[in-house]
mmCIF file of C-alpha atoms in Angstrom:
data_model
loop_
_atom_site.group_PDB
_atom_site.id
_atom_site.type_symbol
_atom_site.label_atom_id
_atom_site.label_comp_id
_atom_site.label_asym_id
_atom_site.label_seq_id
_atom_site.Cartn_x
_atom_site.Cartn_y
_atom_site.Cartn_z
ATOM 1 C CA MET A 26 -44.698 61.028 16.256
ATOM 2 C CA LYS A 27 -44.619 64.253 14.209
ATOM 3 C CA THR A 28 -44.192 67.511 16.091
ATOM 4 C CA LYS A 29 -47.183 69.800 15.766
ATOM 5 C CA ASN A 30 -47.212 73.558 16.174
ATOM 6 C CA CYS A 31 -48.532 74.932 19.443
ATOM 7 C CA ASP A 32 -51.732 76.404 17.980
ATOM 8 C CA GLN A 33 -52.759 73.111 16.360
ATOM 9 C CA SER A 34 -51.885 70.965 19.363
ATOM 10 C CA PHE A 35 -53.658 73.346 21.750
ATOM 11 C CA SER A 36 -56.760 73.179 19.558
ATOM 12 C CA ASP A 37 -56.589 69.372 19.640
ATOM 13 C CA SER A 38 -56.436 69.305 23.432
ATOM 14 C CA ARG A 39 -59.402 71.647 23.803
ATOM 15 C CA GLU A 40 -61.341 69.443 21.401
ATOM 16 C CA LEU A 41 -60.481 66.419 23.555
ATOM 17 C CA ASP A 42 -61.621 67.844 26.859
ATOM 18 C CA GLY A 43 -64.664 69.507 25.313
ATOM 19 C CA SER A 44 -63.651 72.872 26.721
ATOM 20 C CA TYR A 45 -63.214 74.844 23.508
ATOM 21 C CA ASP A 46 -64.956 78.200 23.716
ATOM 22 C CA GLN A 47 -64.198 81.022 21.300
ATOM 23 C CA LEU A 48 -64.889 83.483 24.109
ATOM 24 C CA THR A 49 -62.182 82.012 26.369
ATOM 25 C CA ASP A 50 -59.784 84.719 27.462
ATOM 26 C CA SER A 51 -56.482 84.528 25.588
ATOM 27 C CA VAL A 52 -54.547 84.963 28.841
ATOM 28 C CA GLU A 53 -55.909 81.612 30.059
ATOM 29 C CA ASP A 54 -54.917 80.039 26.737
ATOM 30 C CA ASP A 55 -51.379 81.368 27.054
ATOM 31 C CA PHE A 56 -51.098 80.138 30.625
ATOM 32 C CA GLU A 57 -52.216 76.617 29.723
ATOM 33 C CA LEU A 58 -49.851 76.505 26.758
ATOM 34 C CA SER A 59 -46.961 77.468 29.026
ATOM 35 C CA THR A 60 -47.647 74.631 31.487
ATOM 36 C CA VAL A 61 -48.172 71.771 29.040
ATOM 37 C CA CYS A 62 -45.213 69.975 27.471
ATOM 38 C CA HIS A 63 -47.119 67.317 25.541
ATOM 39 C CA ARG A 64 -50.225 67.644 23.431
ATOM 40 C CA PRO A 65 -52.355 64.664 22.405
ATOM 41 C CA GLU A 66 -53.254 63.650 18.891
ATOM 42 C CA SER A 67 -56.481 64.965 17.370
ATOM 43 C CA MET A 68 -59.830 63.538 18.428
ATOM 44 C CA ASP A 69 -60.487 61.975 15.016
ATOM 45 C CA LYS A 70 -57.134 60.206 15.000
ATOM 46 C CA LEU A 71 -57.585 58.827 18.518
ATOM 47 C CA GLN A 72 -61.065 57.585 17.636
ATOM 48 C CA GLU A 73 -59.615 55.771 14.616
ATOM 49 C CA GLN A 74 -56.797 54.192 16.628
ATOM 50 C CA THR A 75 -58.813 53.164 19.694
ATOM 51 C CA LYS A 76 -62.221 51.691 20.430
ATOM 52 C CA PHE A 77 -63.472 54.673 22.410
ATOM 53 C CA THR A 78 -66.142 57.160 21.383
ATOM 54 C CA LYS A 79 -65.587 60.906 21.294
ATOM 55 C CA LYS A 80 -67.448 61.311 24.592
ATOM 56 C CA GLU A 81 -65.415 58.560 26.272
ATOM 57 C CA LEU A 82 -62.149 60.091 25.069
ATOM 58 C CA GLN A 83 -63.169 63.466 26.468
ATOM 59 C CA VAL A 84 -63.966 61.921 29.861
ATOM 60 C CA LEU A 85 -60.641 60.074 29.884
ATOM 61 C CA TYR A 86 -58.721 63.183 28.848
ATOM 62 C CA ARG A 87 -60.277 65.346 31.555
ATOM 63 C CA GLY A 88 -59.259 62.799 34.180
ATOM 64 C CA PHE A 89 -55.763 62.407 32.726
ATOM 65 C CA LYS A 90 -55.195 66.162 32.457
ATOM 66 C CA ASN A 91 -56.415 66.645 36.013
ATOM 67 C CA GLU A 92 -53.759 64.218 37.321
ATOM 68 C CA CYS A 93 -51.104 65.106 34.729
ATOM 69 C CA PRO A 94 -51.396 68.801 33.774
ATOM 70 C CA SER A 95 -48.181 68.621 31.758
ATOM 71 C CA GLY A 96 -49.731 66.092 29.370
ATOM 72 C CA ALA A 97 -47.459 63.207 30.354
ATOM 73 C CA VAL A 98 -46.573 61.347 33.532
ATOM 74 C CA ASN A 99 -43.218 59.960 34.655
ATOM 75 C CA GLU A 100 -42.812 56.752 36.646
ATOM 76 C CA GLU A 101 -42.623 58.350 40.087
ATOM 77 C CA ASN A 102 -45.817 60.332 39.549
ATOM 78 C CA PHE A 103 -47.485 57.263 38.063
ATOM 79 C CA LYS A 104 -46.631 55.311 41.225
ATOM 80 C CA THR A 105 -48.018 58.083 43.409
ATOM 81 C CA ILE A 106 -51.291 58.190 41.483
ATOM 82 C CA TYR A 107 -51.610 54.404 41.442
ATOM 83 C CA SER A 108 -50.931 54.114 45.183
ATOM 84 C CA GLN A 109 -54.137 56.047 45.884
ATOM 85 C CA PHE A 110 -56.141 53.040 44.702
ATOM 86 C CA PHE A 111 -54.341 50.582 47.012
ATOM 87 C CA PRO A 112 -53.747 52.386 50.330
ATOM 88 C CA GLN A 113 -53.758 49.089 52.225
ATOM 89 C CA GLY A 114 -50.599 47.798 50.552
ATOM 90 C CA ASP A 115 -47.434 48.705 48.674
ATOM 91 C CA SER A 116 -48.275 49.116 44.987
ATOM 92 C CA SER A 117 -44.937 50.623 43.923
ATOM 93 C CA MET A 118 -43.473 47.518 42.276
ATOM 94 C CA TYR A 119 -46.651 46.553 40.421
ATOM 95 C CA ALA A 120 -47.021 50.184 39.314
ATOM 96 C CA HIS A 121 -43.462 49.976 37.958
ATOM 97 C CA PHE A 122 -44.361 46.937 35.835
ATOM 98 C CA LEU A 123 -47.591 48.580 34.699
ATOM 99 C CA PHE A 124 -45.763 51.781 33.777
ATOM 100 C CA GLU A 125 -43.312 49.768 31.681
ATOM 101 C CA ALA A 126 -46.235 48.182 29.827
ATOM 102 C CA PHE A 127 -47.878 51.558 29.097
ATOM 103 C CA ASP A 128 -44.596 53.247 28.155
ATOM 104 C CA THR A 129 -44.474 51.666 24.712
ATOM 105 C CA ASN A 130 -41.985 54.226 23.378
ATOM 106 C CA LYS A 131 -39.604 53.517 26.272
ATOM 107 C CA ASN A 132 -38.926 57.202 26.776
ATOM 108 C CA GLY A 133 -39.604 57.285 30.513
ATOM 109 C CA SER A 134 -43.017 58.905 30.318
ATOM 110 C CA VAL A 135 -46.595 57.926 29.555
ATOM 111 C CA SER A 136 -48.542 60.334 27.368
ATOM 112 C CA PHE A 137 -52.312 60.439 26.988
ATOM 113 C CA GLU A 138 -51.922 58.487 23.752
ATOM 114 C CA ASP A 139 -49.885 55.778 25.493
ATOM 115 C CA PHE A 140 -52.475 55.607 28.252
ATOM 116 C CA VAL A 141 -55.534 55.479 26.023
ATOM 117 C CA PHE A 142 -54.036 52.976 23.558
ATOM 118 C CA GLY A 143 -53.274 50.567 26.396
ATOM 119 C CA LEU A 144 -56.636 51.136 28.048
ATOM 120 C CA SER A 145 -58.424 50.513 24.753
ATOM 121 C CA ILE A 146 -56.807 47.083 24.521
ATOM 122 C CA ILE A 147 -57.510 46.213 28.168
ATOM 123 C CA LEU A 148 -61.151 47.340 28.109
ATOM 124 C CA ARG A 149 -62.262 46.899 24.496
ATOM 125 C CA GLY A 150 -59.754 44.650 22.779
ATOM 126 C CA THR A 151 -60.408 41.142 21.538
ATOM 127 C CA VAL A 152 -59.542 38.242 23.823
ATOM 128 C CA ASN A 153 -56.287 37.737 21.917
ATOM 129 C CA ASP A 154 -55.461 41.463 22.131
ATOM 130 C CA ARG A 155 -55.937 41.473 25.903
ATOM 131 C CA LEU A 156 -53.978 38.292 26.445
ATOM 132 C CA ASN A 157 -51.135 39.592 24.291
ATOM 133 C CA TRP A 158 -51.061 42.752 26.422
ATOM 134 C CA ALA A 159 -51.053 40.675 29.628
ATOM 135 C CA PHE A 160 -48.249 38.481 28.270
ATOM 136 C CA ASN A 161 -46.190 41.590 27.543
ATOM 137 C CA LEU A 162 -46.736 42.712 31.139
ATOM 138 C CA TYR A 163 -45.388 39.407 32.495
ATOM 139 C CA ASP A 164 -42.526 39.167 29.982
ATOM 140 C CA LEU A 165 -40.346 41.598 31.883
ATOM 141 C CA ASN A 166 -37.220 41.395 29.706
ATOM 142 C CA LYS A 167 -39.251 41.239 26.465
ATOM 143 C CA ASP A 168 -37.515 38.131 25.144
ATOM 144 C CA GLY A 169 -40.739 36.469 24.001
ATOM 145 C CA CYS A 170 -41.258 34.078 26.899
ATOM 146 C CA ILE A 171 -42.157 34.153 30.593
ATOM 147 C CA THR A 172 -39.898 32.522 33.162
ATOM 148 C CA LYS A 173 -40.871 31.482 36.670
ATOM 149 C CA GLU A 174 -38.715 34.292 38.032
ATOM 150 C CA GLU A 175 -40.565 36.893 35.967
ATOM 151 C CA MET A 176 -43.968 35.584 36.973
ATOM 152 C CA LEU A 177 -42.839 35.408 40.606
ATOM 153 C CA ASP A 178 -41.788 39.066 40.509
ATOM 154 C CA ILE A 179 -45.245 40.005 39.214
ATOM 155 C CA MET A 180 -47.040 37.806 41.751
ATOM 156 C CA LYS A 181 -45.054 39.212 44.671
ATOM 157 C CA SER A 182 -45.867 42.736 43.541
ATOM 158 C CA ILE A 183 -49.585 41.870 43.371
ATOM 159 C CA TYR A 184 -49.603 40.370 46.864
ATOM 160 C CA ASP A 185 -47.661 43.395 48.181
ATOM 161 C CA MET A 186 -50.177 45.704 46.531
ATOM 162 C CA MET A 187 -53.212 43.934 48.009
ATOM 163 C CA GLY A 188 -51.627 44.023 51.460
ATOM 164 C CA LYS A 189 -51.783 41.922 54.600
ATOM 165 C CA TYR A 190 -55.194 43.325 55.451
ATOM 166 C CA THR A 191 -56.607 41.718 52.324
ATOM 167 C CA TYR A 192 -54.833 38.390 52.903
ATOM 168 C CA PRO A 193 -54.170 38.335 56.685
ATOM 169 C CA THR A 194 -53.496 34.591 56.795
ATOM 170 C CA MET A 195 -51.380 34.430 53.635
ATOM 171 C CA HIS A 196 -48.053 32.678 54.138
ATOM 172 C CA ASP A 197 -44.810 33.934 52.616
ATOM 173 C CA GLU A 198 -44.638 31.160 50.030
ATOM 174 C CA ALA A 199 -48.094 31.939 48.583
ATOM 175 C CA PRO A 200 -46.758 33.877 45.525
ATOM 176 C CA ARG A 201 -44.334 31.052 44.691
ATOM 177 C CA ASP A 202 -47.079 28.437 45.108
ATOM 178 C CA HIS A 203 -49.263 30.484 42.773
ATOM 179 C CA VAL A 204 -46.500 30.566 40.160
ATOM 180 C CA GLU A 205 -45.916 26.826 40.396
ATOM 181 C CA SER A 206 -49.626 26.229 39.857
ATOM 182 C CA PHE A 207 -49.626 28.532 36.830
ATOM 183 C CA PHE A 208 -46.622 26.843 35.270
ATOM 184 C CA GLN A 209 -48.108 23.379 35.700
ATOM 185 C CA LYS A 210 -51.018 24.543 33.558
ATOM 186 C CA MET A 211 -49.176 26.725 31.052
ATOM 187 C CA ASP A 212 -45.752 25.205 30.433
ATOM 188 C CA GLN A 213 -47.097 22.488 28.187
ATOM 189 C CA ASN A 214 -43.758 21.160 26.921
ATOM 190 C CA GLN A 215 -42.099 21.449 30.345
ATOM 191 C CA ASP A 216 -39.149 23.480 29.075
ATOM 192 C CA GLY A 217 -39.207 25.920 31.984
ATOM 193 C CA VAL A 218 -40.665 28.896 30.102
ATOM 194 C CA VAL A 219 -44.120 29.906 28.860
ATOM 195 C CA THR A 220 -44.422 31.113 25.272
ATOM 196 C CA ILE A 221 -47.121 33.440 23.978
ATOM 197 C CA ASP A 222 -48.972 30.521 22.352
ATOM 198 C CA GLU A 223 -48.902 28.481 25.580
ATOM 199 C CA PHE A 224 -50.034 31.516 27.572
ATOM 200 C CA ILE A 225 -52.987 32.343 25.317
ATOM 201 C CA GLU A 226 -54.120 28.733 24.962
ATOM 202 C CA SER A 227 -53.976 28.115 28.725
ATOM 203 C CA CYS A 228 -55.786 31.347 29.598
ATOM 204 C CA LYS A 229 -58.580 30.613 27.127
ATOM 205 C CA LYS A 230 -59.149 27.272 28.827
ATOM 206 C CA ASP A 231 -59.368 28.895 32.276
ATOM 207 C CA GLU A 232 -62.979 29.871 32.981
ATOM 208 C CA ASN A 233 -62.033 32.222 35.835
ATOM 209 C CA ILE A 234 -59.614 34.180 33.647
ATOM 210 C CA MET A 235 -62.184 34.510 30.867
ATOM 211 C CA GLN A 236 -64.860 35.705 33.287
ATOM 212 C CA SER A 237 -62.534 38.256 34.869
ATOM 213 C CA MET A 238 -61.733 39.687 31.450
ATOM 214 C CA GLN A 239 -65.427 40.232 30.723
ATOM 215 C CA LEU A 240 -65.788 42.365 33.855
ATOM 216 C CA PHE A 241 -63.802 45.160 32.240
ATOM 217 C CA GLU A 242 -65.929 45.492 29.110
ATOM 218 C CA ASN A 243 -68.313 48.158 30.451
ATOM 219 C CA VAL A 244 -66.049 49.995 32.866
ATOM 220 C CA ILE A 245 -66.302 53.304 30.999
#
């Protein structure tokens, strides 16, 4: 990503959050510039690269900037923010996997661009786009296939996140049983791994998965 000068990047951020006012005191401008280490791309560019409207991007940016004043979030802060949504369980491991999926540049931080690009796929992408994103989440070592161990790690993190209060009668082998059931459906050639083609084809045949994906379409 090209480095922009401070004046241009500051203008872009004010355009994003809808707060630009020519009468704003310059002292406030200087203070905000001193506390922000990452500035987002311009509104027009983000609209071109995502499936969000200008208004939606402004809403998302206000929320992001409120939680991440510096303009980017590291993994520990991401876990802290994410844990607020799942107080009944331990969401740290699932948040780790989710952070890895959003951190596409692999630089240890998630910028507003990283966040909004991923969210655009999850909420507004085609079925194939969403399933590709989900596959990437499960493919922990990014070798192009999902093993039972990788899927088990994800499943355990989901059960931990939901907590015992959500599943009070759940037995310890439930995540492994879930993985075995998934692999029976997805591993079509029985070679012990699930490829992207097997994953997408199996998910498209699963009515519950397709219905759950439609729930996200009008979240924003």
